[in-house]
Coordinates of C-alpha atoms and ligand atoms in Angstrom, one line a residue:
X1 CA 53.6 -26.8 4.2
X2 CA 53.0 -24.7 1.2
X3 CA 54.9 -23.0 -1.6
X4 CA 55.9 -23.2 -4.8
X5 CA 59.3 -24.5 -5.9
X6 CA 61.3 -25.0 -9.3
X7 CA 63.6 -27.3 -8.1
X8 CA 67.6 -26.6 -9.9
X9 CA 67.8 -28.5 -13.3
X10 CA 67.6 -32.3 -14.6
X11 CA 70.7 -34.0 -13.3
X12 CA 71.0 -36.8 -16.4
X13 CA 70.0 -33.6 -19.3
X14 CA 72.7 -31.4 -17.8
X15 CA 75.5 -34.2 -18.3
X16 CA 73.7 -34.5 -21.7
X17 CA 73.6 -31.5 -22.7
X18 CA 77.3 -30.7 -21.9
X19 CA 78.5 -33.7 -23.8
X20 CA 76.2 -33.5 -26.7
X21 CA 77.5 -29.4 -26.8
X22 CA 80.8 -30.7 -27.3
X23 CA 79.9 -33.3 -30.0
X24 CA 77.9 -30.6 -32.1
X25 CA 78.9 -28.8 -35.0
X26 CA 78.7 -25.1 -33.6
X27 CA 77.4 -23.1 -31.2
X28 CA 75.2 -24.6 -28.4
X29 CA 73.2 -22.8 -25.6
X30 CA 72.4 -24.5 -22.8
X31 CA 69.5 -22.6 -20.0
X32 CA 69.0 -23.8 -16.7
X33 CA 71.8 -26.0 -16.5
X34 CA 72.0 -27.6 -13.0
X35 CA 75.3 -26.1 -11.2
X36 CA 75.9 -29.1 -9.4
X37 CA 78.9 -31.0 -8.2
X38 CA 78.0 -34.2 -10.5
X39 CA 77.5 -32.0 -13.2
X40 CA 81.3 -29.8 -12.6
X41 CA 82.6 -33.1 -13.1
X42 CA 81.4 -33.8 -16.4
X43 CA 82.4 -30.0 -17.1
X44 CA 85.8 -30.4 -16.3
X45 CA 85.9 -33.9 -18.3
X46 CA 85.2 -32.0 -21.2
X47 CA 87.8 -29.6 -20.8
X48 CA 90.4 -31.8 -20.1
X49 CA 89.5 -33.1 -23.8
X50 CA 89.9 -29.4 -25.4
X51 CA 86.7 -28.5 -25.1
X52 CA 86.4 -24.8 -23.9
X53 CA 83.7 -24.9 -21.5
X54 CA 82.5 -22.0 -19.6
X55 CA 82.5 -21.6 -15.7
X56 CA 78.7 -23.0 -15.5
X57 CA 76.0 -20.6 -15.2
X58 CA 72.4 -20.5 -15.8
X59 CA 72.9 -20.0 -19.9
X60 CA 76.5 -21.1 -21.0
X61 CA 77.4 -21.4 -24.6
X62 CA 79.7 -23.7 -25.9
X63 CA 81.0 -24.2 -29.1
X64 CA 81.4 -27.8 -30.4
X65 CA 84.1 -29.4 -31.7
X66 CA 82.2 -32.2 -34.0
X67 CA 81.9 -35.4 -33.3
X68 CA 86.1 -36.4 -34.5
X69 CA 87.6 -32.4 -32.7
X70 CA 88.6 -34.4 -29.0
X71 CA 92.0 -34.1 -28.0
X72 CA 94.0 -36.2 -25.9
X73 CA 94.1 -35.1 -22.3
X74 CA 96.9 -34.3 -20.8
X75 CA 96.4 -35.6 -18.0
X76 CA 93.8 -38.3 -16.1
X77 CA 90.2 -37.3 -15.7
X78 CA 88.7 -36.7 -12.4
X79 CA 84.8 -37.7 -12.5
X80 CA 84.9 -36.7 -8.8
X81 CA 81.1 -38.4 -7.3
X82 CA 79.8 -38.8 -10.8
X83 CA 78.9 -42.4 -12.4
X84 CA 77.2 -40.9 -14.9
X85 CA 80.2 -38.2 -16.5
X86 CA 82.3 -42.3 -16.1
X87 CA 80.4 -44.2 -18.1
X88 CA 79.4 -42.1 -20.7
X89 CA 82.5 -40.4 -21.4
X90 CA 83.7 -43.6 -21.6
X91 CA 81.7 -44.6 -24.3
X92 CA 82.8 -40.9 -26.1
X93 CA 86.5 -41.5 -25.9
X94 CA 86.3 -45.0 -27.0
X95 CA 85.5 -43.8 -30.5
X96 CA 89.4 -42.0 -30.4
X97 CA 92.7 -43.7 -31.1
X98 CA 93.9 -42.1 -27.8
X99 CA 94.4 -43.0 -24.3
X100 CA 91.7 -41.8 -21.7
X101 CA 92.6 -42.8 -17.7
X102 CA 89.6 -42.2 -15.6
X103 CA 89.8 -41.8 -11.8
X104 CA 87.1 -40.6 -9.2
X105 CA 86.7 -40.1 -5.4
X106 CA 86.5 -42.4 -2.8
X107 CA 82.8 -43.6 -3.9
X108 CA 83.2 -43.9 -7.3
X109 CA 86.3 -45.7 -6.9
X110 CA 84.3 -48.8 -5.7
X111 CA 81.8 -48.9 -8.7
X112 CA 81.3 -51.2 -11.3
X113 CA 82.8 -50.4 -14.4
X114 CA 82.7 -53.7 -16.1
X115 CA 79.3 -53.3 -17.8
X116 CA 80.8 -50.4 -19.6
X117 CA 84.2 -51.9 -20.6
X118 CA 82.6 -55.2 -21.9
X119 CA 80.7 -53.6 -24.4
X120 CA 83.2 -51.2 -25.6
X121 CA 86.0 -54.1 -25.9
X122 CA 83.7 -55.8 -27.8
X123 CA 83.5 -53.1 -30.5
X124 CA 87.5 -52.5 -30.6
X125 CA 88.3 -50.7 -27.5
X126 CA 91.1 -51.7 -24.8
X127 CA 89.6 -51.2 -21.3
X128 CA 91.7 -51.6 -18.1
X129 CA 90.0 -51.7 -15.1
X130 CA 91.7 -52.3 -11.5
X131 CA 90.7 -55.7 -10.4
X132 CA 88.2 -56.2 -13.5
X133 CA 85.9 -53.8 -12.4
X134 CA 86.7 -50.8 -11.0
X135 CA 88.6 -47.3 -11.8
X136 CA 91.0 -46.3 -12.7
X137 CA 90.2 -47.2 -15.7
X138 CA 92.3 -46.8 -18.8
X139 CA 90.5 -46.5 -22.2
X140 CA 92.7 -47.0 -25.5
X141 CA 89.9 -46.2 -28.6
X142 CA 90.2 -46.6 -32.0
X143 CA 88.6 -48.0 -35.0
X144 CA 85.3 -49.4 -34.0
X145 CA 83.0 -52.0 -35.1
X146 CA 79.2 -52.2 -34.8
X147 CA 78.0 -54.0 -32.4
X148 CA 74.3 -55.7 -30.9
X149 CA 74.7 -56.0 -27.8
X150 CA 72.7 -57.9 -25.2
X151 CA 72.9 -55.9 -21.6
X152 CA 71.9 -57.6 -18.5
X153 CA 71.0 -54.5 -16.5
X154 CA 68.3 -52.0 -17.6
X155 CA 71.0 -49.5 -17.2
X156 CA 70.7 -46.0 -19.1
X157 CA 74.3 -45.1 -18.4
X158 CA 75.4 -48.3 -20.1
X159 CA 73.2 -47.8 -22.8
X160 CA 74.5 -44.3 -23.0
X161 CA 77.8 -45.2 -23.2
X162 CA 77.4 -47.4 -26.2
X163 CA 75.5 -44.9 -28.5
X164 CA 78.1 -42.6 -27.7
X165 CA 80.6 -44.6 -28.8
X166 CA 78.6 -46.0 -31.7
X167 CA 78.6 -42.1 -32.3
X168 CA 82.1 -41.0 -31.9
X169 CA 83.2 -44.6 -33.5
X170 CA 80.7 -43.8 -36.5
X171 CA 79.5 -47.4 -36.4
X172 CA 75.8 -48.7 -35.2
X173 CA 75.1 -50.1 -32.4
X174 CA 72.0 -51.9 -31.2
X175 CA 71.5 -52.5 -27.2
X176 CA 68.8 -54.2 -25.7
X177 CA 67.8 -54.6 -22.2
X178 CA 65.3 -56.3 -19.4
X179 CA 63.4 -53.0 -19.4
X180 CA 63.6 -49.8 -20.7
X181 CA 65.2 -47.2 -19.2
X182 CA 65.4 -43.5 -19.2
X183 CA 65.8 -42.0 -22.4
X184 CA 67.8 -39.4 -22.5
X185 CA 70.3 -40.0 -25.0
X186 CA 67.9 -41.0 -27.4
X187 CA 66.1 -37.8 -27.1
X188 CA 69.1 -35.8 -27.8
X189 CA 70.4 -37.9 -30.8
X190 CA 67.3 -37.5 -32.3
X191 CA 67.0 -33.6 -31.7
X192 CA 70.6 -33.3 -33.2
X193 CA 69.7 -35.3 -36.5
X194 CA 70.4 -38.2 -35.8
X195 CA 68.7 -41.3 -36.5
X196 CA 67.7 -43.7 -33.5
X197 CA 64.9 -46.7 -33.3
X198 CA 63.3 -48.3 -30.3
X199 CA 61.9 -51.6 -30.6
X200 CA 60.8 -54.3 -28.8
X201 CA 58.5 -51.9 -26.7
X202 CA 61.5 -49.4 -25.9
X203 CA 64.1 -52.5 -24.8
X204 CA 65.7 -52.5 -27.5
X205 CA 67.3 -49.1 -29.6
X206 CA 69.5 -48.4 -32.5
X207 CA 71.7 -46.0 -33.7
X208 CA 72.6 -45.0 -37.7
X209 CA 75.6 -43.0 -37.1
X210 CA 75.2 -39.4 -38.6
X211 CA 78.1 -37.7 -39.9
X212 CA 77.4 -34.4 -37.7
X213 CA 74.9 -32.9 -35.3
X214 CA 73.0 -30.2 -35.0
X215 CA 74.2 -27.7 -32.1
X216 CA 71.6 -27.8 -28.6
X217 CA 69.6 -25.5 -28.0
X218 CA 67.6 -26.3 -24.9
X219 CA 66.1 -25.0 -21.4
X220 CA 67.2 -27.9 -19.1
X221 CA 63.9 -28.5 -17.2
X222 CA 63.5 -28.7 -12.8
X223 CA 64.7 -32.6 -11.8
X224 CA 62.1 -34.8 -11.1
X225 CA 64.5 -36.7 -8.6
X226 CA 65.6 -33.4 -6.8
X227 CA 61.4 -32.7 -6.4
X228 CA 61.0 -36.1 -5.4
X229 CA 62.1 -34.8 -1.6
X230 CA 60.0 -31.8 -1.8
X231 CA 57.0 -34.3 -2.8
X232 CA 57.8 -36.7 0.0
X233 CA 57.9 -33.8 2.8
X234 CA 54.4 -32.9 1.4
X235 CA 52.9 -36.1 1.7
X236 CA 54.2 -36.5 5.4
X237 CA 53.1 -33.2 6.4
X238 CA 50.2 -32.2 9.2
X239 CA 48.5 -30.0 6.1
X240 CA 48.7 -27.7 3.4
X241 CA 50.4 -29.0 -0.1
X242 CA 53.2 -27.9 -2.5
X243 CA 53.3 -27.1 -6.1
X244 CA 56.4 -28.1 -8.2
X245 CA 57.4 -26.3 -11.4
X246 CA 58.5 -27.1 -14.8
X247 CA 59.4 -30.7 -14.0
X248 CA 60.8 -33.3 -16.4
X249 CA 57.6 -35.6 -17.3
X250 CA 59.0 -38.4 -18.4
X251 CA 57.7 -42.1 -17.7
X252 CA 60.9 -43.9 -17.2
X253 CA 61.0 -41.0 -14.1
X254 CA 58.2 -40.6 -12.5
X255 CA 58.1 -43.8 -10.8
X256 CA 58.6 -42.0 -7.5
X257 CA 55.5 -39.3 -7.8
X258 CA 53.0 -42.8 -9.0
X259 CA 54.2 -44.5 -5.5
X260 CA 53.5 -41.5 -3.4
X261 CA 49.8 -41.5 -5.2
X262 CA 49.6 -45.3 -4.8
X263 CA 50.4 -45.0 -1.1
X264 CA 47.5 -42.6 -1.0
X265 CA 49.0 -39.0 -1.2
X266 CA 47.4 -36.4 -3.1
X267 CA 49.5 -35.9 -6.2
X268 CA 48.2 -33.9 -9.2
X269 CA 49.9 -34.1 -12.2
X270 CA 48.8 -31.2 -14.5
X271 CA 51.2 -31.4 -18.5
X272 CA 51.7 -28.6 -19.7
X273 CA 51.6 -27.0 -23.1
X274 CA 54.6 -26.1 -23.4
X275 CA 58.0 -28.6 -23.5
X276 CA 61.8 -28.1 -23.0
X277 CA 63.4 -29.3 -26.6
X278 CA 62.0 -32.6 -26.6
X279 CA 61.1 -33.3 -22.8
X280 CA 57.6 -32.8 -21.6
X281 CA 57.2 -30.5 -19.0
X282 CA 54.5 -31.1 -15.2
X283 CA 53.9 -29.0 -12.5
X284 CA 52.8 -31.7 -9.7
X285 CA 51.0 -30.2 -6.2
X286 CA 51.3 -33.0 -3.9
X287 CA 49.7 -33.0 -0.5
X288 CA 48.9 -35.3 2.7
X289 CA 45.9 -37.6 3.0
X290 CA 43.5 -37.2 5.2
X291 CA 44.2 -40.5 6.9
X292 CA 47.9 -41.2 6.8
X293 CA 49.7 -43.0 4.1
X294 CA 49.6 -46.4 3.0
X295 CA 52.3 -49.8 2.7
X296 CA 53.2 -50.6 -0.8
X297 CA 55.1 -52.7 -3.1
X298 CA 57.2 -52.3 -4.9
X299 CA 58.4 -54.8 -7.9
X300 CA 61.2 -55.0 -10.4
X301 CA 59.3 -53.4 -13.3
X302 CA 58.5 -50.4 -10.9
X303 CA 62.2 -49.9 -9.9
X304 CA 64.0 -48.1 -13.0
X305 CA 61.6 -45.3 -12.9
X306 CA 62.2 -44.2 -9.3
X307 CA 65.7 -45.8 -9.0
X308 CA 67.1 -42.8 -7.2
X309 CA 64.3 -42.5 -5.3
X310 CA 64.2 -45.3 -3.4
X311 CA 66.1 -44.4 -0.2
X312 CA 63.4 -41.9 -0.1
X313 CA 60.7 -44.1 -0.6
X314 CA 61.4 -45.8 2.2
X315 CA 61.9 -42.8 4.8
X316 CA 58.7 -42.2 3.2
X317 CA 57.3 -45.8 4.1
X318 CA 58.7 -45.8 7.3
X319 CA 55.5 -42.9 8.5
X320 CA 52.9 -44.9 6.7
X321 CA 49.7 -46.1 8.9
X322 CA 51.1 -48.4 12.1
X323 CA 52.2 -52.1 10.9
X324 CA 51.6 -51.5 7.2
X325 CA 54.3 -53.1 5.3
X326 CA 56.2 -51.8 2.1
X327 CA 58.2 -53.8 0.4
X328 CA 60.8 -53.2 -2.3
X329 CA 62.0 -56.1 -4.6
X330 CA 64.1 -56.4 -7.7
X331 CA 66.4 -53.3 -7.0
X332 CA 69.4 -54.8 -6.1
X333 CA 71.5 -51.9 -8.2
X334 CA 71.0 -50.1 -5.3
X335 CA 73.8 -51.6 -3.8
X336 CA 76.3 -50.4 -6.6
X337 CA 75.0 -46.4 -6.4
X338 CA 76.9 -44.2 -4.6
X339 CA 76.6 -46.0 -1.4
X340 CA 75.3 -49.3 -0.6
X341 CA 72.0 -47.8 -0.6
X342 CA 70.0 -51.1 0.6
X343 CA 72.5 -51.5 3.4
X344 CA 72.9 -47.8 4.1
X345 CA 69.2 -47.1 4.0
X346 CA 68.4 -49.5 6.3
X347 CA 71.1 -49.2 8.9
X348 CA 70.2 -45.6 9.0
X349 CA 66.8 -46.2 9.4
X350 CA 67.4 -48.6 12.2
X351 CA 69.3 -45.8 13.9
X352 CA 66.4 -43.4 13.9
X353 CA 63.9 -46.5 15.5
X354 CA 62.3 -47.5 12.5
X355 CA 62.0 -51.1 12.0
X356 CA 63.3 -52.0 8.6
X357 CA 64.7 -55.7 7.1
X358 CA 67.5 -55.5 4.4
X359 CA 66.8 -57.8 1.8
X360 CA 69.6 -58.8 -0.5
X361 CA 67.3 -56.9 -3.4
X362 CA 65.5 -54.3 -1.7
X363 CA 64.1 -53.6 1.6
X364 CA 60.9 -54.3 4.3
X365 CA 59.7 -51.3 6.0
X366 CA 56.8 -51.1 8.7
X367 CA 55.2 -48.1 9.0
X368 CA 55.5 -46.7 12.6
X369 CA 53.0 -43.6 11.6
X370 CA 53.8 -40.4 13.4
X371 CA 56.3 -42.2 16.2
X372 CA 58.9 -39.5 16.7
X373 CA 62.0 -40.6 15.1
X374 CA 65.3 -39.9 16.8
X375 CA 69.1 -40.3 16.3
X376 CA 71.8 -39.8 13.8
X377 CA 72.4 -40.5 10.4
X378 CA 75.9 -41.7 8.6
X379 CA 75.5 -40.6 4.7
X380 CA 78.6 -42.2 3.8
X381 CA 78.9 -38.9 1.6
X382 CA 75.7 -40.2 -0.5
X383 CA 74.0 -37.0 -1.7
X384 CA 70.7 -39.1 -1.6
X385 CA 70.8 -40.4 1.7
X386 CA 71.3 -37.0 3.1
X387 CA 68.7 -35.7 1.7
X388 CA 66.0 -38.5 1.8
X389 CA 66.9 -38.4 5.6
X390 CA 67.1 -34.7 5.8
X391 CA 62.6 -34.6 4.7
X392 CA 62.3 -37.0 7.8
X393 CA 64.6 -35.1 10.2
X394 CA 62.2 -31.6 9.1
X395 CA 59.1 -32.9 9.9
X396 CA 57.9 -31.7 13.5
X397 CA 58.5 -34.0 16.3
X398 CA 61.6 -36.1 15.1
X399 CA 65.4 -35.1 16.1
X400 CA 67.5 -36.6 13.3
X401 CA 70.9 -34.9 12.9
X402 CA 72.9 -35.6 9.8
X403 CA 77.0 -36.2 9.6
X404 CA 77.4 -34.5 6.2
X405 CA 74.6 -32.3 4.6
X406 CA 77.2 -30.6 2.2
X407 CA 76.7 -34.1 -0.2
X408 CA 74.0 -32.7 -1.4
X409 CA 75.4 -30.5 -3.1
X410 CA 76.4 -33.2 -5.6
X411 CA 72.8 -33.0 -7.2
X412 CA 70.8 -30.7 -5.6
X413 CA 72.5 -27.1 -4.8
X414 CA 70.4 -25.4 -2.1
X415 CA 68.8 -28.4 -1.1
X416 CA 68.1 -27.4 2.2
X417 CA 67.3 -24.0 1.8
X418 CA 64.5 -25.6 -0.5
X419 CA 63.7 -27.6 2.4
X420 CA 63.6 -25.1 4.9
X421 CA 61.6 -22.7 2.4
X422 CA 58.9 -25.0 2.4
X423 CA 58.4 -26.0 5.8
X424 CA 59.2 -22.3 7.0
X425 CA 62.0 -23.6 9.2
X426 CA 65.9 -21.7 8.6
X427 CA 68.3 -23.7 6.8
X428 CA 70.9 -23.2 9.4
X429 CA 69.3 -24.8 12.6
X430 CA 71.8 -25.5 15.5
X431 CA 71.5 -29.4 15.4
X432 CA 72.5 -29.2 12.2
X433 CA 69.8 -30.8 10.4
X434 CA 66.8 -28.9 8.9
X435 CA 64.3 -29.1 11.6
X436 CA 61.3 -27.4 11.3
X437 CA 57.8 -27.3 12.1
X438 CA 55.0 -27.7 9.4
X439 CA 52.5 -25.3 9.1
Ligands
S3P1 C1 71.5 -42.1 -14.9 C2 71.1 -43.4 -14.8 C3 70.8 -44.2 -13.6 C4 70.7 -43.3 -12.4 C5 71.7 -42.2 -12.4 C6 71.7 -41.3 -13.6 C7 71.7 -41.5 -16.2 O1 71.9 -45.1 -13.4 O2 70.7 -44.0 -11.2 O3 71.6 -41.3 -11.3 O4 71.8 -40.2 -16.2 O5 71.8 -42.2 -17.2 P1 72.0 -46.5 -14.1 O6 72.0 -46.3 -15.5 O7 73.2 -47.2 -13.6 O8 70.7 -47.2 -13.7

């Protein structure tokens, strides 16, 4: 195990930076966007709303159309995979006195929605969700009114999705929250010119409307969640250690690289001087202990910060020393991402001979150590199942073969060529599943 990887761009700043592009008065330049299906989807979003947005590349410039220039679509827009292009450019076209239908793919489709539409009714928007909840969902905008709302999930994209509809709607809004959660949006906003508070020790956050803002200019820095798998396959392997470059540093994400360290890995987290409009930039080298890894838990307060991660965590968990335990609590969201990822995680753990209990908020996991872990995996088309189980099916000794490896693609383009670049194994391997051996 050694190398040094910069793993494709943040996820949640590409969406960002797309939308905000659009929302800017003038010409925005975007670096290191990540090409990614999710990402494609928020693209074509955007287009469907006027906005002339270039085939994605690694610098695309895109000139904004201010925060009233959206037209009506033509036609219903296809978020594909993508939660995140949902609910925030639901909270953008709630601001416009025109109809918006959403639709998405099979996964999507089964998704709350709810916890977006609530909010935005309350400030003057008609939602219409199939059964109550889920897409398609019809938004009718208009004139909105300010609002304070109270959210019962930590959720970013909800909180999203109300400042950009306090945005578009030119009216405050105030959210607060359990915990805080990544923030993203805020960054932007306040990088654009516009005026955004957190109190309440970052639960709570308000928006003054501006009138316009700024164009982006920004270098989208490597994903901390796409690293996380290059981090995990370090910890597990025989020897050796890999650097990461350029990653976000960002509290509310990191919560995956602090568990590997609490489990006893060797992870290094070195800032560095420079910082990617706004966002702080690490490179982490992460490496094996000497004497296998440990159980740990993990609590509600622990979960936003490595929500993502956790199917991961637990592949991870499920190599630690023989009989220790890890158990994660409070993350019952997990069951509303793009799988069922508490069920899904555990089934497909179960399959491969770990021992695992399903908890109706998280998961049990006992650690089996090196045990060779065989058999196959159902994704269910979840982009981080694949590749959580795709680190345990390289390490040397197991034979895990996974039914759909494209998914990735949704996040992480290259994902196993990554993988198989850093445990000097080809990408291609005949069972279908990057197998390799670690140096
Ligand atoms: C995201 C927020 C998280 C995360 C998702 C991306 C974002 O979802 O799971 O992958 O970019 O705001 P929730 O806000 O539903 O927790």
């Amino acid at each position: 195990m050694r190398g040094r990887i910069r793993v494709p761009g943040d996820k949640s700043v590409s969406h960002r930076a797309l939308i905000f592009a659009a929302l800017a008065t003038g010409r925005s330049r975007v670096r290191g966007l990540l090409n990614a299906a999710d990402v494609r989807s928020t693209a074509n979003v955007l287009r469907a709303l006027g906005v002339h947005v270039p085939e994605l590349s690694d610098e695309v410039a895109i000139a904004g159309l201010g925060l009233r220039g959206l037209h009506s679509a033509a036609s219903v827009l296809d978020c594909g995979n993508s939660g995140t292009t949902t609910r925030l450019m639901a909270g953008v076209v709630a601001g416009y006195d025109f109809v918006t239908e959403f639709v998405g793919d099979h996964s999507l489709s089964r998704r709350p929605m709810r916890r977006v539409a609530q909010p935005l009714t309350a400030m003057g928007a008609t939602v219409a969700l199939a059964r109550g909840d889920v897409l398609p969902m019809e938004i009718r905008g208009g004139p909105l009114r300010p609002i304070d709302w109270d959210n019962e999930s930590s959720s970013a994209q909800v909180k999203s999705a109300i400042l950009l509809a306090g945005l578009t709607g030119g009216v405050s809004v105030r959210i607060s929250a359990p915990r805080p959660s990544r923030d993203h949006t805020e960054r932007f906003l306040r990088a654009l010119g516009a005026t955004v508070t957190e109190s309440d020790g970052g639960r709570a956050v308000t928006l003054e409307p501006p009138v316009s803002l700024r164009p982006v200019d920004i270098a989208v820095p490597a994903d901390p969640s796409s690293a996380a798998y290059l981090a995990a396959l370090a910890a597990l392997a025989d020897e050796g250690e890999i650097v990461l470059e350029d990653v976000l540093d960002s509290h509310y994400r990191d919560g995956f690289f602090r568990a590997l360290g609490r489990m006893g890995a060797r992870v290094n987290r070195a800032p560095l001087a420079r910082d990617s409009a706004g966002d702080a930039l690490a490179t982490y080298t992460v490496g094996a202990p000497a004497s296998g890894l440990r159980g740990i838990s993990i609590e509600v307060g622990d979960v936003s910060a490595m929500i993502d991660e956790l199917p991961l965590l637990a592949c991870v968990a499920a190599r630690a020393a023989v009989g220790d335990e890890t158990v994660v609590t409070g993350a019952s969201e997990l069951r509303v991402k793009e799988s069922d990822r508490i069920s899904v995680t555990a089934a497909n753990l179960r399959a491969v001979g770990a021992t695992v209990e399903e908890l109706q908020d998280g998961l049990r996991i006992v650690g089996a150590g090196r045990t060779p872990l065989r058999g196959h995996i159902r994704t269910h088309g979840d982009h981080r199942i694949a590749m959580a189980f795709g680190v345990l099916a390289a390490l040397a000794g197991n034979e895990i073969a996974i039914d759909d490896r494209h998914c990735a693609d949704v996040s992480y383009p290259g994902f196993w060529e990554d993988l198989a670049r850093a445990t000097g194994a080809a990408a291609d391997s005949p069972s279908g599943s990057a197998m390799g051996e670690l140096a």
